[in-house]
Short mmCIF file of C-alpha atoms and ligand atoms in Angstrom, two decimals:
data_model
loop_
_atom_site.label_atom_id
_atom_site.label_comp_id
_atom_site.label_asym_id
_atom_site.label_seq_id
_atom_site.Cartn_x
_atom_site.Cartn_y
_atom_site.Cartn_z
CA MET A 134 108.45 110.46 139.10
CA ASP A 135 107.04 111.84 142.37
CA THR A 136 105.75 115.41 142.23
CA LEU A 137 108.35 116.48 144.80
CA ASP A 138 111.25 115.28 142.62
CA ASP A 139 111.21 118.31 140.38
CA ALA A 140 110.44 120.94 143.03
CA ALA A 141 112.86 123.87 142.84
CA SER A 142 112.79 124.14 146.67
CA LEU A 143 111.80 121.61 149.29
CA HIS A 144 110.40 122.69 152.68
CA VAL A 145 110.88 120.14 155.47
CA THR A 146 109.42 120.34 158.93
CA GLY A 147 108.42 118.30 161.95
CA GLY A 148 110.10 114.93 161.53
CA GLY A 149 110.68 112.32 164.22
CA PRO A 150 113.21 109.53 164.43
CA ALA A 151 113.67 107.60 161.19
CA ARG A 152 111.99 104.20 161.56
CA GLY A 153 111.27 101.54 159.00
CA SER A 154 112.61 99.25 156.38
CA LEU A 155 113.18 100.05 152.71
CA ARG A 156 115.06 99.43 149.47
CA VAL A 157 117.01 102.23 147.83
CA PRO A 158 117.50 102.77 144.07
CA GLY A 159 119.81 100.58 142.00
CA ASP A 160 123.47 101.44 142.41
CA LYS A 161 124.43 104.36 140.19
CA SER A 162 128.02 103.24 139.57
CA VAL A 163 126.93 99.72 138.64
CA SER A 164 124.12 101.06 136.44
CA HIS A 165 126.39 103.27 134.29
CA ARG A 166 128.81 100.39 133.77
CA ALA A 167 126.06 97.86 133.06
CA LEU A 168 124.83 100.05 130.20
CA LEU A 169 128.26 100.81 128.76
CA LEU A 170 129.61 97.26 128.94
CA SER A 171 126.37 95.89 127.48
CA ALA A 172 126.77 98.38 124.63
CA LEU A 173 130.35 97.23 124.00
CA ALA A 174 129.49 93.53 124.21
CA ARG A 175 128.33 91.31 121.36
CA GLY A 176 124.74 90.09 121.91
CA THR A 177 121.83 91.17 124.09
CA SER A 178 122.36 91.80 127.78
CA THR A 179 119.50 92.08 130.24
CA ILE A 180 119.87 94.52 133.13
CA THR A 181 117.57 94.31 136.14
CA GLY A 182 117.24 97.02 138.77
CA LEU A 183 118.88 99.82 136.77
CA SER A 184 118.91 103.20 138.54
CA LEU A 185 116.07 105.40 137.31
CA GLY A 186 117.96 108.58 138.21
CA GLN A 187 118.66 111.17 135.53
CA ASP A 188 122.43 110.48 135.53
CA VAL A 189 121.91 106.91 134.38
CA THR A 190 119.11 107.90 132.00
CA HIS A 191 121.65 110.15 130.25
CA THR A 192 124.02 107.20 129.86
CA ARG A 193 121.16 105.10 128.47
CA ARG A 194 120.41 107.75 125.86
CA ALA A 195 124.12 108.09 125.03
CA VAL A 196 124.35 104.36 124.41
CA GLU A 197 121.43 104.60 121.96
CA ARG A 198 123.31 107.26 119.98
CA PHE A 199 125.92 104.61 119.09
CA GLY A 200 123.22 102.58 117.33
CA VAL A 201 122.74 100.24 120.28
CA GLY A 202 119.12 99.15 120.79
CA VAL A 203 117.84 99.66 124.35
CA THR A 204 114.43 98.28 125.26
CA CYS A 205 112.73 98.81 128.61
CA THR A 206 110.33 95.91 129.11
CA GLY A 207 108.09 97.65 131.65
CA ASP A 208 108.73 95.00 134.33
CA GLY A 209 112.01 96.55 135.47
CA ARG A 210 114.25 94.89 132.87
CA VAL A 211 116.31 96.74 130.30
CA MET A 212 117.60 94.85 127.25
CA VAL A 213 120.69 96.25 125.54
CA ALA A 214 121.62 94.92 122.09
CA GLY A 215 125.33 95.48 121.53
CA PRO A 216 127.84 95.97 120.14
CA ILE A 217 128.25 99.64 119.24
CA ARG A 218 127.51 100.08 115.54
CA HIS A 219 128.87 103.53 114.69
CA GLU A 220 130.15 106.84 116.07
CA PRO A 221 127.43 108.68 118.03
CA ASP A 222 124.98 110.34 115.66
CA ASP A 223 124.61 113.43 117.84
CA VAL A 224 126.13 115.20 120.85
CA LEU A 225 126.14 113.01 123.97
CA ASP A 226 124.51 114.98 126.80
CA HIS A 227 125.51 113.58 130.19
CA GLY A 228 123.52 116.05 132.29
CA ASN A 229 125.08 116.23 135.75
CA ALA A 230 126.92 112.90 135.56
CA GLY A 231 130.69 112.92 136.05
CA THR A 232 130.79 109.13 135.92
CA GLY A 233 128.68 109.09 132.76
CA ILE A 234 130.83 111.53 130.80
CA ARG A 235 134.22 110.18 131.93
CA LEU A 236 133.46 106.51 131.36
CA THR A 237 131.79 107.24 128.03
CA ALA A 238 134.85 109.26 127.00
CA GLY A 239 136.90 106.08 127.47
CA VAL A 240 134.53 104.24 125.15
CA CYS A 241 134.63 107.06 122.57
CA ALA A 242 138.44 107.03 122.54
CA GLY A 243 138.35 103.41 121.39
CA ILE A 244 135.96 103.78 118.45
CA ASP A 245 136.82 104.90 114.97
CA GLY A 246 134.91 108.19 114.71
CA LEU A 247 134.06 111.52 116.25
CA SER A 248 132.21 112.03 119.54
CA VAL A 249 131.13 115.24 121.27
CA LEU A 250 130.31 114.96 124.97
CA THR A 251 128.74 117.62 127.13
CA GLY A 252 126.64 118.14 130.26
CA ASP A 253 124.81 120.66 132.39
CA GLN A 254 126.26 123.90 133.77
CA PHE A 255 127.76 122.05 136.77
CA LEU A 256 129.34 119.22 134.80
CA ARG A 257 130.82 121.68 132.31
CA ARG A 258 132.84 123.16 135.20
CA ARG A 259 134.35 119.84 136.35
CA PRO A 260 137.90 118.86 135.36
CA MET A 261 138.29 116.55 132.38
CA ASP A 262 142.06 116.75 131.90
CA ARG A 263 142.33 113.79 134.29
CA ILE A 264 140.91 111.58 131.50
CA ALA A 265 141.89 113.67 128.47
CA GLU A 266 145.60 113.48 129.25
CA PRO A 267 145.91 109.66 129.46
CA LEU A 268 143.48 109.07 126.59
CA ARG A 269 145.70 111.30 124.42
CA ALA A 270 148.73 109.29 125.57
CA MET A 271 146.91 106.19 124.29
CA GLY A 272 146.50 107.83 120.87
CA ALA A 273 143.06 109.48 120.91
CA THR A 274 142.58 113.11 119.97
CA VAL A 275 140.80 114.83 122.84
CA ASP A 276 139.96 118.52 122.94
CA GLY A 277 137.69 120.69 125.04
CA ARG A 278 137.24 124.19 126.35
CA VAL A 279 139.99 125.83 128.42
CA SER A 280 142.92 123.97 126.87
CA GLY A 281 141.01 120.74 126.69
CA ASP A 282 140.11 120.56 130.38
CA LEU A 283 136.37 121.32 130.29
CA ALA A 284 133.36 119.88 128.46
CA PRO A 285 132.14 119.99 125.80
CA LEU A 286 134.79 117.45 124.87
CA VAL A 287 135.52 116.50 121.29
CA ILE A 288 137.09 113.07 120.89
CA ARG A 289 138.38 111.50 117.72
CA GLY A 290 138.91 107.84 118.51
CA SER A 291 141.65 105.90 116.87
CA ASN A 292 143.83 102.84 117.08
CA LEU A 293 144.93 103.09 120.67
CA THR A 294 148.04 101.72 122.30
CA GLY A 295 147.94 100.42 125.85
CA ILE A 296 149.85 102.46 128.46
CA THR A 297 150.78 102.27 132.11
CA TYR A 298 149.39 105.31 133.85
CA ALA A 299 149.36 106.58 137.44
CA PRO A 300 146.50 109.08 137.87
CA ARG A 301 147.19 111.99 140.22
CA GLN A 302 143.85 111.35 141.94
CA ALA A 303 142.53 108.13 143.47
CA SER A 304 139.59 108.00 141.06
CA ALA A 305 137.51 105.06 139.92
CA GLN A 306 136.18 107.24 137.12
CA VAL A 307 139.65 107.82 135.68
CA LYS A 308 140.66 104.18 136.15
CA SER A 309 137.46 103.03 134.45
CA ALA A 310 137.80 105.38 131.48
CA LEU A 311 141.26 103.93 130.80
CA LEU A 312 140.17 100.32 131.25
CA LEU A 313 137.29 100.81 128.82
CA ALA A 314 139.60 102.45 126.27
CA GLY A 315 142.10 99.66 126.88
CA LEU A 316 139.65 97.07 125.56
CA SER A 317 140.37 98.21 122.03
CA ALA A 318 144.04 99.20 122.47
CA ARG A 319 147.08 97.36 121.20
CA GLY A 320 148.69 95.68 124.19
CA ARG A 321 147.92 95.84 127.90
CA THR A 322 146.63 98.95 129.70
CA THR A 323 147.62 99.32 133.35
CA VAL A 324 146.40 101.82 135.93
CA GLN A 325 148.49 102.32 139.06
CA GLU A 326 146.20 103.84 141.69
CA LEU A 327 147.15 106.02 144.65
CA HIS A 328 144.66 104.16 146.85
CA PRO A 329 142.29 101.34 145.88
CA THR A 330 139.01 102.70 144.50
CA ARG A 331 135.67 101.03 143.81
CA ARG A 332 136.03 97.89 141.73
CA HIS A 333 132.83 97.84 139.69
CA THR A 334 134.50 98.13 136.30
CA GLU A 335 136.91 95.31 137.02
CA GLU A 336 134.12 93.08 138.39
CA MET A 337 131.84 93.76 135.47
CA LEU A 338 134.53 93.45 132.80
CA THR A 339 135.23 89.98 134.15
CA ALA A 340 131.52 89.11 134.02
CA PHE A 341 131.41 90.19 130.36
CA GLY A 342 134.42 88.00 129.49
CA GLY A 343 137.09 90.73 129.66
CA ARG A 344 140.60 89.87 130.83
CA VAL A 345 141.40 91.96 133.91
CA THR A 346 143.98 91.51 136.63
CA VAL A 347 143.90 93.32 139.94
CA ASP A 348 146.81 93.49 142.33
CA ASP A 349 145.80 95.86 145.15
CA THR A 350 146.33 99.29 143.56
CA ARG A 351 147.48 98.00 140.16
CA VAL A 352 144.80 97.10 137.64
CA SER A 353 145.38 95.87 134.07
CA VAL A 354 143.15 95.00 131.14
CA GLU A 355 144.02 93.13 127.95
CA PRO A 356 142.34 94.10 124.69
CA GLY A 357 139.48 91.88 123.65
CA GLU A 358 135.83 91.54 122.80
CA LEU A 359 133.11 91.35 125.41
CA THR A 360 130.17 88.97 125.37
CA ALA A 361 126.67 89.92 126.50
CA THR A 362 125.56 88.81 129.94
CA ASP A 363 122.82 89.58 132.43
CA VAL A 364 123.37 92.09 135.22
CA MET A 365 121.37 92.43 138.44
CA VAL A 366 121.99 95.90 139.84
CA PRO A 367 122.07 95.86 143.66
CA GLY A 368 120.89 98.72 145.90
CA ASP A 369 123.17 101.74 146.21
CA PRO A 370 125.07 101.82 149.54
CA SER A 371 125.73 105.55 149.13
CA GLN A 372 121.98 106.18 149.18
CA ALA A 373 121.54 103.89 152.18
CA ALA A 374 124.02 106.09 154.08
CA PHE A 375 121.41 108.89 154.26
CA TRP A 376 118.98 106.62 156.06
CA ALA A 377 121.73 105.25 158.31
CA VAL A 378 122.49 108.78 159.48
CA ALA A 379 118.77 109.62 159.72
CA ALA A 380 118.42 106.67 162.12
CA LEU A 381 121.51 107.66 164.09
CA LEU A 382 120.61 111.32 164.61
CA ALA A 383 117.34 111.09 166.55
CA LYS A 384 116.58 109.00 169.64
CA GLY A 385 114.41 105.99 168.76
CA GLY A 386 115.68 105.76 165.20
CA GLU A 387 115.85 102.29 163.67
CA VAL A 388 116.26 101.65 159.94
CA VAL A 389 116.81 98.52 157.85
CA VAL A 390 117.93 98.84 154.23
CA GLU A 391 117.84 95.67 152.15
CA GLY A 392 119.48 94.43 148.97
CA LEU A 393 122.63 96.59 148.92
CA TYR A 394 125.84 96.03 146.97
CA THR A 395 128.25 94.09 149.17
CA GLY A 396 131.50 94.24 147.16
CA PRO A 397 134.64 96.17 148.06
CA GLY A 398 135.02 99.90 148.46
CA ARG A 399 131.40 100.92 148.89
CA SER A 400 130.41 100.32 152.49
CA ASP A 401 133.36 101.84 154.33
CA PHE A 402 130.96 104.37 155.86
CA VAL A 403 129.71 101.47 158.01
CA GLN A 404 133.16 101.12 159.59
CA ILE A 405 133.50 104.89 159.96
CA VAL A 406 130.23 105.25 161.89
CA GLN A 407 131.17 102.18 163.91
CA ARG A 408 134.35 104.06 164.87
CA MET A 409 132.02 106.88 165.91
CA GLY A 410 130.21 104.47 168.26
CA ALA A 411 127.19 103.70 166.07
CA ASP A 412 125.06 100.62 166.54
CA ILE A 413 125.15 99.49 162.91
CA GLY A 414 125.50 96.13 161.18
CA PHE A 415 125.98 95.16 157.54
CA ASP A 416 125.23 91.56 156.59
CA LEU A 417 127.51 90.76 153.67
CA ALA A 418 125.53 87.64 152.79
CA THR A 419 122.29 89.54 152.12
CA GLY A 420 123.32 93.17 151.73
CA THR A 421 121.12 94.17 154.67
CA LEU A 422 122.08 97.24 156.68
CA THR A 423 120.63 97.61 160.18
CA VAL A 424 121.06 100.83 162.14
CA GLN A 425 119.81 102.08 165.51
CA SER A 426 120.11 105.57 166.96
CA SER A 427 123.31 105.88 168.98
CA ARG A 428 125.43 108.37 170.87
CA LEU A 429 128.19 109.31 168.49
CA ARG A 430 131.72 110.52 169.10
CA ALA A 431 134.09 112.39 166.81
CA VAL A 432 136.27 110.60 164.27
CA GLU A 433 139.40 111.35 162.29
CA ILE A 434 139.17 110.82 158.53
CA THR A 435 142.38 110.91 156.47
CA GLY A 436 143.32 110.56 152.79
CA ALA A 437 143.46 106.76 152.77
CA ASP A 438 139.84 106.62 154.06
CA VAL A 439 138.50 109.02 151.45
CA PRO A 440 138.06 106.86 148.28
CA GLY A 441 135.90 104.44 150.27
CA ILE A 442 133.57 107.17 151.57
CA VAL A 443 134.01 109.84 148.90
CA ASP A 444 130.27 110.15 148.30
CA GLU A 445 129.25 109.79 151.95
CA ILE A 446 131.29 112.65 153.41
CA PRO A 447 128.48 115.26 153.42
CA VAL A 448 126.15 113.00 155.40
CA LEU A 449 128.98 111.74 157.65
CA ALA A 450 129.85 115.38 158.33
CA MET A 451 126.26 115.93 159.50
CA ALA A 452 126.64 112.98 161.89
CA ALA A 453 129.94 114.49 163.10
CA ALA A 454 128.18 117.79 163.81
CA VAL A 455 126.01 116.15 166.49
CA ALA A 456 128.70 113.77 167.76
CA GLU A 457 130.72 114.48 170.88
CA GLY A 458 134.12 116.01 170.17
CA THR A 459 135.90 117.51 167.19
CA THR A 460 135.99 115.64 163.87
CA VAL A 461 138.88 116.32 161.51
CA ILE A 462 138.61 115.42 157.83
CA SER A 463 141.79 115.76 155.74
CA GLY A 464 143.16 114.44 152.45
CA ALA A 465 139.79 115.07 150.82
CA ALA A 466 140.71 117.74 148.25
CA GLU A 467 138.95 115.64 145.57
CA LEU A 468 135.66 116.76 147.10
CA ARG A 469 136.22 120.17 145.53
CA ALA A 470 135.84 118.55 142.10
CA LYS A 471 132.50 116.81 142.75
CA GLU A 472 128.98 117.87 141.69
CA SER A 473 129.67 120.99 143.78
CA ASP A 474 132.77 122.10 145.69
CA ARG A 475 131.71 119.69 148.41
CA ILE A 476 134.07 121.04 151.05
CA SER A 477 132.48 124.50 150.78
CA SER A 478 128.93 123.31 150.22
CA THR A 479 129.09 120.82 153.11
CA ALA A 480 130.54 123.46 155.45
CA ALA A 481 127.86 125.99 154.45
CA MET A 482 125.14 123.38 154.96
CA LEU A 483 126.40 122.43 158.44
CA ARG A 484 126.50 126.10 159.43
CA ALA A 485 122.91 126.58 158.20
CA PHE A 486 121.82 123.94 160.77
CA GLY A 487 123.77 125.65 163.58
CA ALA A 488 127.00 123.61 163.55
CA GLN A 489 130.47 125.10 163.82
CA VAL A 490 132.82 124.12 161.06
CA THR A 491 136.11 125.38 159.67
CA GLU A 492 136.94 124.70 156.06
CA THR A 493 140.53 123.69 155.25
CA GLU A 494 142.16 123.29 151.86
CA ASP A 495 141.66 119.53 151.82
CA GLY A 496 138.91 118.94 154.35
CA MET A 497 137.19 120.46 157.36
CA VAL A 498 137.15 120.58 161.14
CA ILE A 499 133.71 120.03 162.66
CA GLU A 500 132.94 120.96 166.27
CA GLY A 501 130.50 118.33 167.55
CA GLY A 502 127.63 118.72 169.97
CA ALA A 503 125.39 120.83 167.72
CA GLN A 504 121.64 120.91 168.40
CA LEU A 505 120.41 120.94 164.83
CA ARG A 506 117.95 123.74 164.12
CA PRO A 507 116.11 124.27 160.84
CA GLY A 508 118.04 126.16 158.20
CA ARG A 509 118.02 127.29 154.59
CA VAL A 510 120.46 125.44 152.33
CA ASP A 511 121.47 125.89 148.71
CA SER A 512 122.28 122.47 147.22
CA HIS A 513 124.46 124.12 144.54
CA GLY A 514 122.98 121.55 142.17
CA ASP A 515 124.47 118.73 144.27
CA HIS A 516 122.10 115.85 145.04
CA ARG A 517 124.10 114.68 148.05
CA ILE A 518 124.01 118.10 149.70
CA ALA A 519 120.25 118.30 149.10
CA MET A 520 119.59 114.83 150.56
CA THR A 521 121.81 115.43 153.61
CA ALA A 522 120.02 118.72 154.28
CA ALA A 523 116.64 116.98 154.03
CA VAL A 524 117.70 114.37 156.59
CA ALA A 525 119.01 117.08 158.92
CA GLY A 526 115.83 119.11 158.40
CA ALA A 527 113.70 116.14 159.43
CA CYS A 528 115.82 115.67 162.60
CA ALA A 529 116.09 119.38 163.50
CA ALA A 530 114.39 120.70 166.62
CA GLU A 531 110.66 120.99 166.09
CA GLY A 532 108.95 124.31 166.61
CA GLU A 533 111.91 126.39 165.53
CA GLY A 534 110.95 126.94 161.92
CA ILE A 535 111.22 125.23 158.60
CA THR A 536 114.17 123.85 156.64
CA VAL A 537 114.23 125.06 153.04
CA ILE A 538 116.46 123.39 150.46
CA ASP A 539 116.96 125.36 147.26
CA ASP A 540 117.85 123.62 144.01
CA TRP A 541 116.13 120.52 145.40
CA ASP A 542 115.53 119.00 141.97
CA ALA A 543 119.20 117.93 141.84
CA VAL A 544 118.06 114.90 143.87
CA ALA A 545 116.41 113.41 140.79
CA THR A 546 119.87 112.85 139.30
CA SER A 547 120.30 109.84 141.59
CA TYR A 548 117.29 109.26 143.86
CA PRO A 549 113.84 109.93 142.43
CA GLY A 550 111.37 109.38 145.28
CA PHE A 551 113.77 110.45 148.05
CA ALA A 552 111.27 112.93 149.59
CA ARG A 553 108.61 110.22 149.73
CA HIS A 554 111.00 107.89 151.58
CA LEU A 555 111.87 110.74 153.97
CA VAL A 556 108.20 111.28 154.80
CA GLU A 557 107.57 107.55 155.22
CA LEU A 558 110.57 107.03 157.52
CA THR A 559 110.54 110.21 159.64
CA GLY A 560 106.97 111.49 159.40
CA ALA A 561 108.35 114.87 158.33
CA ALA A 562 106.06 117.11 156.32
CA THR A 563 107.46 118.18 152.96
CA VAL A 564 106.17 120.79 150.56
CA GLY A 565 107.71 121.49 147.18
CA ASP A 566 107.87 124.90 145.50
CA VAL A 567 108.03 124.55 141.76
C1 S3P B 654 132.25 106.90 140.87
C2 S3P B 654 133.44 107.23 141.41
C3 S3P B 654 133.62 108.31 142.36
C4 S3P B 654 132.31 108.80 142.96
C5 S3P B 654 131.22 108.90 141.94
C6 S3P B 654 130.99 107.57 141.25
C7 S3P B 654 132.20 105.80 139.88
O1 S3P B 654 134.28 109.38 141.70
O2 S3P B 654 132.47 110.02 143.60
O3 S3P B 654 129.99 109.30 142.54
O4 S3P B 654 131.10 105.30 139.59
O5 S3P B 654 133.27 105.43 139.38
P1 S3P B 654 135.90 109.41 141.61
O6 S3P B 654 136.29 108.03 141.30
O7 S3P B 654 136.26 110.32 140.50
O8 S3P B 654 136.33 109.89 142.94
#
């Protein structure tokens, strides 16, 4: 861990255009699933490139509580000896990780025993009825605070029955929880999605020998055992998006990010910034993203776009603040249920840097043309707000003060070493207050 990772506040000043080439951490979504599917599978799976962020570390510890042996070899490989041997022997603490708790809940619903799942103060405020309701319909007993909606969750797994379920949200987390539970259900489990969401669970289930069918927004899994396999975790496109915007914001910026995930549903931000006029390319053969600073124009983002850029909206909003014209984001009410209320926290962050933004119920309207000036931002415990603010702070007009990001340590949930990469790419000076 870098010393700046656990700073309570980060001070950023004096950056230039982002220039350089780098690799970002292993994909967080793939990492959670690699651990959980390896735990469910018979035999030893080897995972390479696992995210070292706290979210994934919580999933790794959760997996161990089921009696699954996890060995880190020291050369970047993690060996997971499945299958799950018993109910978890203690409370599963998922920290800040919505993906961790929801996917693990799906696993818990399918095992014969009792599981208690919890998380930090932010996770304990996020809605869980979206998974509790369908898991109950499959036959599990799921309870939690506030009529079963909030963690801690108490799950008594049982003999499940497959269902067909249409979640009210386009959510890969909900879909994945049901597919994982469906592995041990009687009969087929089908999820009918509102819009297609990221496909990692389907891809990885197939790699582990699961029987999955995907027909656009309709995904089904048959019950069955999984067999251990090896997983190479690619770089996380959502983390690359910060450096893409860092390159776009300041004249002379030029960034190359290598080794990213190239599958569906994770690089839509590339098309969105292309629509904004960005000079950006994504080589699907190698997973290499190449970005050069560009003049940007406003864009319209609607509900169908949102699942593909759900994690990139804060940093795209920062790009929209400097673009020419008015950007309208709608159909993004799901953002209110993320690590923070991301409509409010993104709007407050943009304002702190001098942008004009109006919050709506399901999105925001951003007046472009802002000259970013240093500001003070509260991350509200949300890593993506903190990282966006750091990028903006490095690009903000020099000589006008210092950007301060409070609750900076949230960044360690997904991107330990982010501040070091910021310094290397932009030359910004960073100081952490512990
Ligand atoms: C994720 C799905 C998304 C995303 C989250 C990771 C996943 O959440 O925001 O960071 O790994 O399945 P929803 O599917 O609930 O929108």
